[in-house]
Coordinates of N, CA and C in Angstrom, one line a residue:
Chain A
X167 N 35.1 -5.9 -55.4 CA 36.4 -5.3 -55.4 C 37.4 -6.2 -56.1
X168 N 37.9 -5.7 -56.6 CA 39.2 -6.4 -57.2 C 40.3 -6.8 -56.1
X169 N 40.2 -8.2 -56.4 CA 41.5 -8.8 -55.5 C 42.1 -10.4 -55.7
X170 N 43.0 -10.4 -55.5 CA 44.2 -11.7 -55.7 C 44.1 -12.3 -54.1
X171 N 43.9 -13.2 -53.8 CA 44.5 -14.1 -53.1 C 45.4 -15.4 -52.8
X172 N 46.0 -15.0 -51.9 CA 47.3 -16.8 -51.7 C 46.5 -17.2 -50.3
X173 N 46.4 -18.5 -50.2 CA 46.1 -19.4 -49.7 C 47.0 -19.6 -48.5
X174 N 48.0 -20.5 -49.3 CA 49.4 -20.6 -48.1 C 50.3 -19.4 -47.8
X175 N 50.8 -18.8 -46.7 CA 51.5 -18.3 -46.5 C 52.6 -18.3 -46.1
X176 N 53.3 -19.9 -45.9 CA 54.5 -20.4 -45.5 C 54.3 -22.2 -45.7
X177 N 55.0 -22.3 -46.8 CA 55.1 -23.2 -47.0 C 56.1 -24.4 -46.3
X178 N 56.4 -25.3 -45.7 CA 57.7 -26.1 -46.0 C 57.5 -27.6 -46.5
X179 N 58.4 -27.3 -47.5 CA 58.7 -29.1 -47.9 C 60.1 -29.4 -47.8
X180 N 60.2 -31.0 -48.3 CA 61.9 -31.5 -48.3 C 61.5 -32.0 -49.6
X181 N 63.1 -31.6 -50.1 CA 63.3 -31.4 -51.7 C 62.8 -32.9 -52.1
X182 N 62.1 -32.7 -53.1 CA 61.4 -33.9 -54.0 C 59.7 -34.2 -53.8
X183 N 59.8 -33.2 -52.8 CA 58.3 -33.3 -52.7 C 57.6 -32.1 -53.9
X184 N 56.2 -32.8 -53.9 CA 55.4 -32.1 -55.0 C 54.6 -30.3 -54.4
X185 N 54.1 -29.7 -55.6 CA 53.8 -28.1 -54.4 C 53.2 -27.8 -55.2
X186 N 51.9 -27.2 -55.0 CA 51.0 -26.8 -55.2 C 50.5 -25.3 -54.7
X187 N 50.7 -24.4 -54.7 CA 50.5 -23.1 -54.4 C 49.2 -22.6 -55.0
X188 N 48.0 -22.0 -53.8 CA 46.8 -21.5 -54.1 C 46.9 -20.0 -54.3
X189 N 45.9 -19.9 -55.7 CA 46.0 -18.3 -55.9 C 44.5 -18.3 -56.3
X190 N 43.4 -17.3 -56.0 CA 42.4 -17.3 -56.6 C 42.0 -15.5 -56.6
X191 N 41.5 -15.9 -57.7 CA 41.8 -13.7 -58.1 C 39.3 -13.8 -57.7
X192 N 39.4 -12.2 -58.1 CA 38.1 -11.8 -58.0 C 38.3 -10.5 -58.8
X193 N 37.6 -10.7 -59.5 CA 37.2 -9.3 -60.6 C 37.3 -9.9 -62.1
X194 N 36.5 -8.7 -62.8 CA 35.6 -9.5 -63.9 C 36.4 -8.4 -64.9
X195 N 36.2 -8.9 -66.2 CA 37.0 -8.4 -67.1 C 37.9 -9.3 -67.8
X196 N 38.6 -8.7 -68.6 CA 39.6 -9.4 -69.0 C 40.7 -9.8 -68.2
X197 N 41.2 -11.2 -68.1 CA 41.5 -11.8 -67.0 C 42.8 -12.1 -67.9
X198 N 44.2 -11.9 -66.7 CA 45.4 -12.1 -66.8 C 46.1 -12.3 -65.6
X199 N 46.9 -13.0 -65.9 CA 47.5 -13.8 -64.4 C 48.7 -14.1 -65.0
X200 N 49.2 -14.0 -63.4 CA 50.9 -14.2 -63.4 C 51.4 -15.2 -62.6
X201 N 52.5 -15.5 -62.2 CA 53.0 -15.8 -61.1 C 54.4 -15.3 -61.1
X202 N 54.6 -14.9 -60.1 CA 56.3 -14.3 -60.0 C 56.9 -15.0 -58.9
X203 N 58.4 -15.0 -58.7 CA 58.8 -15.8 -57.6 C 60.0 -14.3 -57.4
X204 N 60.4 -14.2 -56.3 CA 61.5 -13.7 -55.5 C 62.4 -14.2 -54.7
X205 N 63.4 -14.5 -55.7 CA 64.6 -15.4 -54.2 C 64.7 -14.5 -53.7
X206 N 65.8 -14.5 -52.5 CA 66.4 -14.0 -51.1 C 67.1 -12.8 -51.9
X207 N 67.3 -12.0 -51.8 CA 68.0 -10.5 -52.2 C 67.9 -10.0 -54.0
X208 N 67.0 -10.6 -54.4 CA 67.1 -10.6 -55.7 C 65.4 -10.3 -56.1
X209 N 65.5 -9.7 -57.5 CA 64.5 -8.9 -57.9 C 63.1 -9.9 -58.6
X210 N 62.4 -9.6 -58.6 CA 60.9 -10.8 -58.9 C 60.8 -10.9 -60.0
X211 N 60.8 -12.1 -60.6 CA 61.2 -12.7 -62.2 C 60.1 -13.4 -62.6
X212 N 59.3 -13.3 -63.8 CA 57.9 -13.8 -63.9 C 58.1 -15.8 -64.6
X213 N 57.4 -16.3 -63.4 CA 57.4 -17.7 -63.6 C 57.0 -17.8 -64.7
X214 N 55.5 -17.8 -65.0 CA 55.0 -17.9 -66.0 C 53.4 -17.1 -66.0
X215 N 52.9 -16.9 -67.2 CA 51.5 -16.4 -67.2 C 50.2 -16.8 -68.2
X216 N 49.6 -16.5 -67.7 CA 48.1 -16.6 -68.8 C 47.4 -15.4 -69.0
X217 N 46.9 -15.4 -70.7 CA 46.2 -14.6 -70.8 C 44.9 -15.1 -71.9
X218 N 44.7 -16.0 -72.5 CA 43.9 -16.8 -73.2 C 44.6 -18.0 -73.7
X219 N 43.5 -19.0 -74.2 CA 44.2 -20.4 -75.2 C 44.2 -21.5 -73.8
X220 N 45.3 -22.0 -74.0 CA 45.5 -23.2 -73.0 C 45.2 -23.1 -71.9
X221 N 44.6 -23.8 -70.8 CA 44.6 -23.1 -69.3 C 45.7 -23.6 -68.6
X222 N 46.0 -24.9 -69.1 CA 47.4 -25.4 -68.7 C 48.5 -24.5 -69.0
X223 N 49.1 -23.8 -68.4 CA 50.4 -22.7 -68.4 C 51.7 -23.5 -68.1
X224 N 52.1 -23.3 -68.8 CA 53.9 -24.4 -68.3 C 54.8 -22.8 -68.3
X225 N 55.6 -23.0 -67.4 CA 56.8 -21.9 -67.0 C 57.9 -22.8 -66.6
X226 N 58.9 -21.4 -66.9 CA 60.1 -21.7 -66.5 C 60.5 -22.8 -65.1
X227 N 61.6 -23.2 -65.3 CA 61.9 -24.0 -63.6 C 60.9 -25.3 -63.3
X228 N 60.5 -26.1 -64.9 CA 59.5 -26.9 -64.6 C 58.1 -26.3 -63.5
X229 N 57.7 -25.2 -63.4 CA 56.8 -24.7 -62.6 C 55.4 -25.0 -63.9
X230 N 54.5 -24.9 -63.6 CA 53.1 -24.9 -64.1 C 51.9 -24.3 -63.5
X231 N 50.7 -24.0 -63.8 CA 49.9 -23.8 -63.4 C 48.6 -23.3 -64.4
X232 N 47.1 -23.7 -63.6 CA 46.3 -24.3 -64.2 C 45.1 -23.5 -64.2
X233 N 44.9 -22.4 -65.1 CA 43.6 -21.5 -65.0 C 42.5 -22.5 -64.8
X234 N 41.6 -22.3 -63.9 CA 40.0 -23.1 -63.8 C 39.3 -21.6 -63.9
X235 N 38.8 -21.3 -64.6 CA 37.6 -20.2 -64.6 C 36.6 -20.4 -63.8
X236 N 35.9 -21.7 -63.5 CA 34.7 -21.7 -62.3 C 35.2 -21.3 -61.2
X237 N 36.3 -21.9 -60.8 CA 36.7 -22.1 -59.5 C 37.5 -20.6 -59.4
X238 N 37.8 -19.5 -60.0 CA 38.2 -18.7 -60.1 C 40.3 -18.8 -59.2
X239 N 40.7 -19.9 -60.1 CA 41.8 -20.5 -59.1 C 42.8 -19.9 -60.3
X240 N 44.0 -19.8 -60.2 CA 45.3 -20.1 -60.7 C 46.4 -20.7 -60.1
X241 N 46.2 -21.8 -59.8 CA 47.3 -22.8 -59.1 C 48.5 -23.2 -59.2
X242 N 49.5 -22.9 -58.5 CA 50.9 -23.0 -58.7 C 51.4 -24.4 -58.5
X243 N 52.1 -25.6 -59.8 CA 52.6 -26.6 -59.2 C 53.8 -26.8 -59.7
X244 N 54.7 -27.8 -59.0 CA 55.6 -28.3 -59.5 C 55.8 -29.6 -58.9
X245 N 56.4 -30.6 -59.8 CA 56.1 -32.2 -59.2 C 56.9 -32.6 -58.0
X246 N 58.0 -31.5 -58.1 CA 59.1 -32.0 -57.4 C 60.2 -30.8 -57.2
X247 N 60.1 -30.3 -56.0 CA 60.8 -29.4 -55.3 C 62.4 -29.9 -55.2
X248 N 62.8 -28.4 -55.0 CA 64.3 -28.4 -55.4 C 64.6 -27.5 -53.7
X249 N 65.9 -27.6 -53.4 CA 65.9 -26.6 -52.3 C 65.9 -25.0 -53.0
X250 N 67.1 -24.9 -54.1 CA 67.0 -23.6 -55.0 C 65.8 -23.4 -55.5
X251 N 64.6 -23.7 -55.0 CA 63.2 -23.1 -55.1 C 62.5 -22.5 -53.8
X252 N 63.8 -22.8 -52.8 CA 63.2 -21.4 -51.6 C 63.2 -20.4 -52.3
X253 N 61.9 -19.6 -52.0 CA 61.7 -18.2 -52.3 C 60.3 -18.0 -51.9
X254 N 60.0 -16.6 -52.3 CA 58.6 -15.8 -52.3 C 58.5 -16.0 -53.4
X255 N 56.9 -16.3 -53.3 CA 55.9 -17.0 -54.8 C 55.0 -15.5 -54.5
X256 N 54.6 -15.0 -56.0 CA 53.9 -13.8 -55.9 C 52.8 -14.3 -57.0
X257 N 51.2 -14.7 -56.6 CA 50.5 -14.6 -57.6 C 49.8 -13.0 -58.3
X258 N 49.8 -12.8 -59.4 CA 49.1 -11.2 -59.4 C 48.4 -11.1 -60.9
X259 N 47.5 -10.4 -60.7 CA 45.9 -10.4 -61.9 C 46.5 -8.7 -62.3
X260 N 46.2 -9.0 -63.7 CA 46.6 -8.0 -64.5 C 44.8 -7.2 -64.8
X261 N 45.2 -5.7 -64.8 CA 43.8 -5.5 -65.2 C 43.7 -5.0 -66.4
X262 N 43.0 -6.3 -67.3 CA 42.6 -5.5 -68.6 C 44.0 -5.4 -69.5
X263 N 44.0 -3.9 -69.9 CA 45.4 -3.4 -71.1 C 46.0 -2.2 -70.1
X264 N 46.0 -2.1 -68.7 CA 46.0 -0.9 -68.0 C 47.9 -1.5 -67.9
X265 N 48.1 -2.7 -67.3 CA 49.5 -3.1 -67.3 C 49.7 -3.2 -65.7
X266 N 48.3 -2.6 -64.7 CA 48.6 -2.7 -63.0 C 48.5 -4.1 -62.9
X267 N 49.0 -4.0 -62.1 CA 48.9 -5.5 -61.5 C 48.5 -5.1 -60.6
X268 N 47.8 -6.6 -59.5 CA 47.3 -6.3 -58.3 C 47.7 -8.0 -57.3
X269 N 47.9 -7.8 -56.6 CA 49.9 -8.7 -56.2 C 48.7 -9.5 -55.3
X270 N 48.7 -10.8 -54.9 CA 48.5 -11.9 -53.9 C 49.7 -11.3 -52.4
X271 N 49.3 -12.1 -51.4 CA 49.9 -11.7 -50.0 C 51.4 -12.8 -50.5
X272 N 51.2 -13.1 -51.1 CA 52.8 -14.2 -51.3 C 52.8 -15.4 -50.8
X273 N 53.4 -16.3 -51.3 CA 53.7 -16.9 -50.1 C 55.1 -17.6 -50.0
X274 N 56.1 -18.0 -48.7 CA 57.2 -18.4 -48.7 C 57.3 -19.6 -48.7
X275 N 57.9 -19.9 -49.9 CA 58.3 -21.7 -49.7 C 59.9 -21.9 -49.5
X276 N 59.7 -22.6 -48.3 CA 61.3 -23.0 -47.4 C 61.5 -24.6 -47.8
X277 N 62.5 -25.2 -49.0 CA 62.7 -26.4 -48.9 C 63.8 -27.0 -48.9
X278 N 63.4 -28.0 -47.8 CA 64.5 -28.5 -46.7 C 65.6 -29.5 -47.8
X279 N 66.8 -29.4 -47.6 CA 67.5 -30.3 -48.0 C 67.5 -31.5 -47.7
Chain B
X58 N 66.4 -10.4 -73.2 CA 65.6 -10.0 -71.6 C 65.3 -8.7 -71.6
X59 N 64.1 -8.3 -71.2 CA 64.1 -7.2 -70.7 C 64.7 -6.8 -68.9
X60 N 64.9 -5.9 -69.0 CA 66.2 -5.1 -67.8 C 65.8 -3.9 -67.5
X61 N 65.4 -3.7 -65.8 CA 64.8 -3.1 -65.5 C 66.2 -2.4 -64.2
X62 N 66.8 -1.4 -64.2 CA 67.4 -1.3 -63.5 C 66.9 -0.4 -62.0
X63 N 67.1 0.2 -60.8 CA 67.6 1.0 -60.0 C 68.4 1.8 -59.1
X64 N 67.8 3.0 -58.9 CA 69.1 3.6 -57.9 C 68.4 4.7 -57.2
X65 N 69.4 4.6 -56.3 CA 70.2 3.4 -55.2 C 69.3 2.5 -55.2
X66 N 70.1 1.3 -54.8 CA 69.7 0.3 -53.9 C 69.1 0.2 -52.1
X67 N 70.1 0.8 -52.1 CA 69.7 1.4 -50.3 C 69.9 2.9 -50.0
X68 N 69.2 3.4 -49.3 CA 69.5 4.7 -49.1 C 69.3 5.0 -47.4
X69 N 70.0 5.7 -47.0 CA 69.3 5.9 -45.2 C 69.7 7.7 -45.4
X70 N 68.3 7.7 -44.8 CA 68.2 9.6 -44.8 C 67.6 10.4 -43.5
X71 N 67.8 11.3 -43.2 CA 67.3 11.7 -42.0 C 65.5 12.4 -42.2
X72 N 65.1 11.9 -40.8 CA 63.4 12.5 -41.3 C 63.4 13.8 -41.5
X73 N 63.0 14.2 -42.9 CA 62.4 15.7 -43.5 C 63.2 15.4 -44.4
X74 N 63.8 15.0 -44.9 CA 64.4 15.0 -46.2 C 64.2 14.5 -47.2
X75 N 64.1 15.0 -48.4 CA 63.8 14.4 -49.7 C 64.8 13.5 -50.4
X76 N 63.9 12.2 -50.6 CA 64.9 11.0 -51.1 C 64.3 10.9 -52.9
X77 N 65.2 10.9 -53.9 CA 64.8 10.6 -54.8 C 65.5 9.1 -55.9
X78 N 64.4 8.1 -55.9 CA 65.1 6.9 -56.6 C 64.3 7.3 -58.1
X79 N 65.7 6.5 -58.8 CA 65.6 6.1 -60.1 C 65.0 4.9 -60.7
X80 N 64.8 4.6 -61.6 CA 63.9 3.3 -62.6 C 64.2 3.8 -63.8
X81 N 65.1 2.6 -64.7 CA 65.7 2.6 -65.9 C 65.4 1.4 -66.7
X82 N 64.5 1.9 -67.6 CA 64.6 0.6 -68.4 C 66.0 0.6 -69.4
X83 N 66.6 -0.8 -69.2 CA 68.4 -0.6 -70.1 C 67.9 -0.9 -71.6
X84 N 67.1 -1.7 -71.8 CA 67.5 -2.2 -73.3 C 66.0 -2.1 -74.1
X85 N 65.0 -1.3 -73.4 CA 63.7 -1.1 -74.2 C 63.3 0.0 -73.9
X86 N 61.9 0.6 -74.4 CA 61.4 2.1 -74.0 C 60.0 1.8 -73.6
X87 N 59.6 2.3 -72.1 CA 58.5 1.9 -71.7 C 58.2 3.4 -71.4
X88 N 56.8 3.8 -72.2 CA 55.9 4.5 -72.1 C 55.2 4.4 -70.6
X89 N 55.4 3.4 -70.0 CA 54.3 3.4 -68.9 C 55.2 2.4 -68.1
X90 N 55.3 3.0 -66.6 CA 56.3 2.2 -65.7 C 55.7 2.3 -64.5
X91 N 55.7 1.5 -63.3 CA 54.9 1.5 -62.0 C 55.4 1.3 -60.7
X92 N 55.0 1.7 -59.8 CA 55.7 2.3 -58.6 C 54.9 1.4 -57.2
X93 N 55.9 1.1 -57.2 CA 55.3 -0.6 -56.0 C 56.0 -0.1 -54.5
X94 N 55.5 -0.5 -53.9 CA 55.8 -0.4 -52.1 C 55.4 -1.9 -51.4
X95 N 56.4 -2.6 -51.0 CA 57.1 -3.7 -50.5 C 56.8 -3.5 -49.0
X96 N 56.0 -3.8 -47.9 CA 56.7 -3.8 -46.6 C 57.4 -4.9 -46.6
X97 N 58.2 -5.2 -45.2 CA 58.2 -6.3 -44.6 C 57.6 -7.7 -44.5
X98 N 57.7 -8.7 -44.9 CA 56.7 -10.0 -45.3 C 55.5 -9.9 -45.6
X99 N 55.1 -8.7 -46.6 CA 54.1 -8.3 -47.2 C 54.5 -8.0 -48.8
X100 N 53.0 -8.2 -49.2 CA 52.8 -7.7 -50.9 C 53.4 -6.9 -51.1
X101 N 53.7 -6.7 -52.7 CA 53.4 -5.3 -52.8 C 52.5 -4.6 -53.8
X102 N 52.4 -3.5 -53.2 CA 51.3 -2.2 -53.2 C 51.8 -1.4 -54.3
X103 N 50.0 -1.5 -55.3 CA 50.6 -0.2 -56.4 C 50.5 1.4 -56.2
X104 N 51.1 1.6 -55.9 CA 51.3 3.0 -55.3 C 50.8 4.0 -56.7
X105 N 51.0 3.9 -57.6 CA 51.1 4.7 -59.1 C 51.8 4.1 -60.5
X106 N 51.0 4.6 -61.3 CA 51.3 4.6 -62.7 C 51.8 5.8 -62.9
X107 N 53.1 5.9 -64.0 CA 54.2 6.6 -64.2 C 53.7 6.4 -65.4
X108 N 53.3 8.1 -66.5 CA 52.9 7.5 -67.8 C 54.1 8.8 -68.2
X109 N 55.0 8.9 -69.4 CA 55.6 9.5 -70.2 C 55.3 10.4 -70.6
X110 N 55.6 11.5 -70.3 CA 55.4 12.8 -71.2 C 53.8 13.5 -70.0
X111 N 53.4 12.4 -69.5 CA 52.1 13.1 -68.4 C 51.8 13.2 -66.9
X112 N 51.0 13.6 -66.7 CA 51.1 13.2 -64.8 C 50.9 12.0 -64.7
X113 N 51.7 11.4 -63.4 CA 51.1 9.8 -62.6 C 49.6 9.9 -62.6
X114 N 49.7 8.6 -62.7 CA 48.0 8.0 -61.7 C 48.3 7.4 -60.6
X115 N 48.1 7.9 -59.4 CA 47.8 7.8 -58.0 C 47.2 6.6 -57.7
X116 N 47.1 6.0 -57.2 CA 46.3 4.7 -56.8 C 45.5 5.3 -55.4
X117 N 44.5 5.0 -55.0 CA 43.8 5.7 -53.6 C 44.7 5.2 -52.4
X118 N 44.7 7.0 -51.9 CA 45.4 6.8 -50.5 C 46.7 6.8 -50.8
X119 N 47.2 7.5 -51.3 CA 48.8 7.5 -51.9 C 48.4 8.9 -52.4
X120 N 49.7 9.6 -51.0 CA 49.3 10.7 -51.4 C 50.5 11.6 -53.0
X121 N 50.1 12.3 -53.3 CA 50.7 12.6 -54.8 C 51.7 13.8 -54.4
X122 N 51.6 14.5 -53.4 CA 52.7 15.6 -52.9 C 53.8 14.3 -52.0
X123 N 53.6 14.2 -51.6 CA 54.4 13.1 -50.4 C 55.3 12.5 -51.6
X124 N 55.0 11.7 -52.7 CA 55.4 10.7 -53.6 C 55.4 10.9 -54.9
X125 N 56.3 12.2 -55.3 CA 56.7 13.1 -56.5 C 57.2 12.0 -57.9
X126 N 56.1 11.4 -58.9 CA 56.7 11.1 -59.7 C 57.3 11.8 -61.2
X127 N 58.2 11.4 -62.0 CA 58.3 12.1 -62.8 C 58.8 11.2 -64.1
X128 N 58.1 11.0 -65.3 CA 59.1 10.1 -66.3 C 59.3 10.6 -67.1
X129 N 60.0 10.9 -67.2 CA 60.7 12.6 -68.4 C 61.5 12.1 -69.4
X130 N 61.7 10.7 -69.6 CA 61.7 10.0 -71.1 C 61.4 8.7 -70.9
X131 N 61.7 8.0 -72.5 CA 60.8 6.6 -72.5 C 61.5 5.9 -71.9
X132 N 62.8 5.9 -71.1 CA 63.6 5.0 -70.2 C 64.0 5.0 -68.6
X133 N 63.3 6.0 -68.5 CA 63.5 6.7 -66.8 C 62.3 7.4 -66.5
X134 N 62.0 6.8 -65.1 CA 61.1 7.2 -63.9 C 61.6 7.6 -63.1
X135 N 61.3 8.8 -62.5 CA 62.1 8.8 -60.8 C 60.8 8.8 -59.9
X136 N 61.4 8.6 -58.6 CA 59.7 8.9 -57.4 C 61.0 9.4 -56.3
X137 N 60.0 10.4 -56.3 CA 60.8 11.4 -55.1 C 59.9 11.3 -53.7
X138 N 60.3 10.8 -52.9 CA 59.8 11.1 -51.3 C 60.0 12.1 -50.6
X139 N 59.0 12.9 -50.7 CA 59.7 14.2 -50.0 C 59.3 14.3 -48.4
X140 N 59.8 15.1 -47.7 CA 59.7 15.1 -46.6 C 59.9 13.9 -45.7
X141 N 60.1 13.0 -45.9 CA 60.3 11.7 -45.4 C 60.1 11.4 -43.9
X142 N 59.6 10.5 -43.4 CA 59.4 10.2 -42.0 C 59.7 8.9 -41.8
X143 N 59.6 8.3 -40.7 CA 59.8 7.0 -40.6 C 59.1 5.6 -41.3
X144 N 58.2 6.5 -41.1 CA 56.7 5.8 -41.7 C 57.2 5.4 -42.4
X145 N 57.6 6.0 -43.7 CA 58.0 5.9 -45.7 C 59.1 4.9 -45.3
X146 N 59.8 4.4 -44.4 CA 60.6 3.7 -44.5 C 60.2 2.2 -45.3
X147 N 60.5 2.2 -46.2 CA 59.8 0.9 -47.1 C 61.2 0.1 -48.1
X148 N 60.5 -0.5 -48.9 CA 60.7 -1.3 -49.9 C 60.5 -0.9 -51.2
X149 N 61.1 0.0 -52.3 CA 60.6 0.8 -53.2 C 60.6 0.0 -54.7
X150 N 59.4 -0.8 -55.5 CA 59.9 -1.3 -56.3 C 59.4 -1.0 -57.5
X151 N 60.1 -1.2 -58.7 CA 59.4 0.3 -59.8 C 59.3 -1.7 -61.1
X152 N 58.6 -1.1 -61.3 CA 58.5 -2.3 -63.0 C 58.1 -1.4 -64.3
X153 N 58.4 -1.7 -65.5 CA 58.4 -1.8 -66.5 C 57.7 -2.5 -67.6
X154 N 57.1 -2.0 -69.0 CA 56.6 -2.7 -69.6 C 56.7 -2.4 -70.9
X155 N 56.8 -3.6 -72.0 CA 57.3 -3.1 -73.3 C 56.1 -2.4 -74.1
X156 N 54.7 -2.6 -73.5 CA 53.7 -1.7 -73.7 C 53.1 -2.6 -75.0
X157 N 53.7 -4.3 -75.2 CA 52.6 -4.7 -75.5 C 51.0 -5.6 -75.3
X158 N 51.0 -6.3 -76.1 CA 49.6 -6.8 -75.7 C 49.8 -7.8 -74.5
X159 N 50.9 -8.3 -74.4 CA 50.7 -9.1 -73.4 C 50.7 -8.5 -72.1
X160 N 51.4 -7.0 -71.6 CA 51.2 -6.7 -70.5 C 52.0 -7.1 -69.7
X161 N 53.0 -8.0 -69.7 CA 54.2 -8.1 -68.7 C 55.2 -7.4 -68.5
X162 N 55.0 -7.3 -67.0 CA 55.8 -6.3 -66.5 C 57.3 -6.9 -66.1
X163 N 58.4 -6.1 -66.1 CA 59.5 -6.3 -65.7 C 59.9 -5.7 -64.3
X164 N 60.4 -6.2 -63.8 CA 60.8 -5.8 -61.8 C 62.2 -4.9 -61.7
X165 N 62.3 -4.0 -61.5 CA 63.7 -3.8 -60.9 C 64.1 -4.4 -59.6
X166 N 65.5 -4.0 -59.3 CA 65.2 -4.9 -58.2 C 65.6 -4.5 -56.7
X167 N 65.0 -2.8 -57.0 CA 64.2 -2.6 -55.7 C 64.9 -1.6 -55.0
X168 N 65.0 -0.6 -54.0 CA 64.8 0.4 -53.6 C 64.7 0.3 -51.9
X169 N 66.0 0.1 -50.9 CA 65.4 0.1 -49.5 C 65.7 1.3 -48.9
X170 N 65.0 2.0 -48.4 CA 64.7 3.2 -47.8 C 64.4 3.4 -46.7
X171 N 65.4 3.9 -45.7 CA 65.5 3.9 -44.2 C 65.1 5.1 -44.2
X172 N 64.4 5.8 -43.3 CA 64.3 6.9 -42.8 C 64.6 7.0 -41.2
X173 N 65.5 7.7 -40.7 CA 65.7 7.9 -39.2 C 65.1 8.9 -38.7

């Protein structure tokens, strides 16, 4: 079956700490990945994504993240947390040229001032 | 940017009643637009693809009378809830896409729907 998974589902750090968010998808095909983030009352804005070439993905907000094909991972990091990076992290696998996405459980990063 | 709008934002309606929200794309024309369902500190769920000019695709278990789609041009989707119950009380979130190769979608920002 096709599926996205998140790892963490509530994160907390204090601002300057490093973050790392687990995403690891399942399903075969042509493989596309996202990450989206959702602040607090506001609409989901795509961090950054992969769809071939580099596996190293650089996004917006200094965010990154690092296709491993073996490990079937797309891993969310950043070196150094901000508090205005509280929000819901959404990892999600694109299928194919269809344009569905299929969304990770999320997860909430709370960072402390 | 691409700009994905909707409407309402919030709606509260009494159970049996039909609620119908909007999805606009403002400044591109998306052939193909998708219909997401948000609970509560949960994912969200692709409910349907909204394709232009044709019927939705249903995703399983989403039923297609309950959850009336319609995209009747390249810049507007609506999804109508008909009969509404508590249950449907959700999070309604529609996205967009410029329909190229890369596949990214755009978010509106979202749809809350009370049912009493």
């Amino acid at each position: 079956a096709q599926s996205v998974s998140q790892h963490n589902h509530h994160v907390i750090l204090s601002e300057a700490a490093s973050l790392e968010l687990g995403c690891n998808y399942s399903y075969g095909g042509t493989v596309n990945l996202f990450w989206y983030v959702q602040y607090p009352g506001q609409h989901l804005q795509l961090l950054l994504k992969y769809f071939s070439g580099d596996p190293l993905v650089k996004g917006i907000k200094g965010f990154e993240a690092e296709f491993i094909k073996s490990k079937f991972s797309f891993n969310l990091r950043k070196p150094s947390v901000q508090w205005s990076d509280t929000a819901e992290y959404f990892c999600a696998g694109g299928l194919g040229n269809t344009g569905k996405l299929i969304f990770g459980q999320g997860t909430t990063l709370q960072v402390k001032p | 940017g691409a700009v994905v709008s909707q409407h309402p934002s919030r709606v509260i309606c009494k159970s049996g009643t039909s609620v119908k929200i909007e999805c606009r794309s403002l400044d591109f024309q998306a052939t193909t637009m998708f219909w997401y369902r948000q609970f509560p500190k949960q994912s969200l769920m692709l409910m349907a693809t909204s394709n232009e000019g044709s019927k939705a695709t249903y995703e399983q278990g989403v039923e297609k009378d309950k959850f009336l789609i319609n995209h009747a041009s390249l810049t507007l989707s609506t999804l109508t809830v008909t009969s509404a119950h508590p249950e449907d009380s959700s999070f309604y979130i529609c996205s967009a896409g410029r329909g190229d190769s890369t596949d990214t979608q755009y978010f509106g920002p979202g749809t809350r729907l009370t049912v009493l």
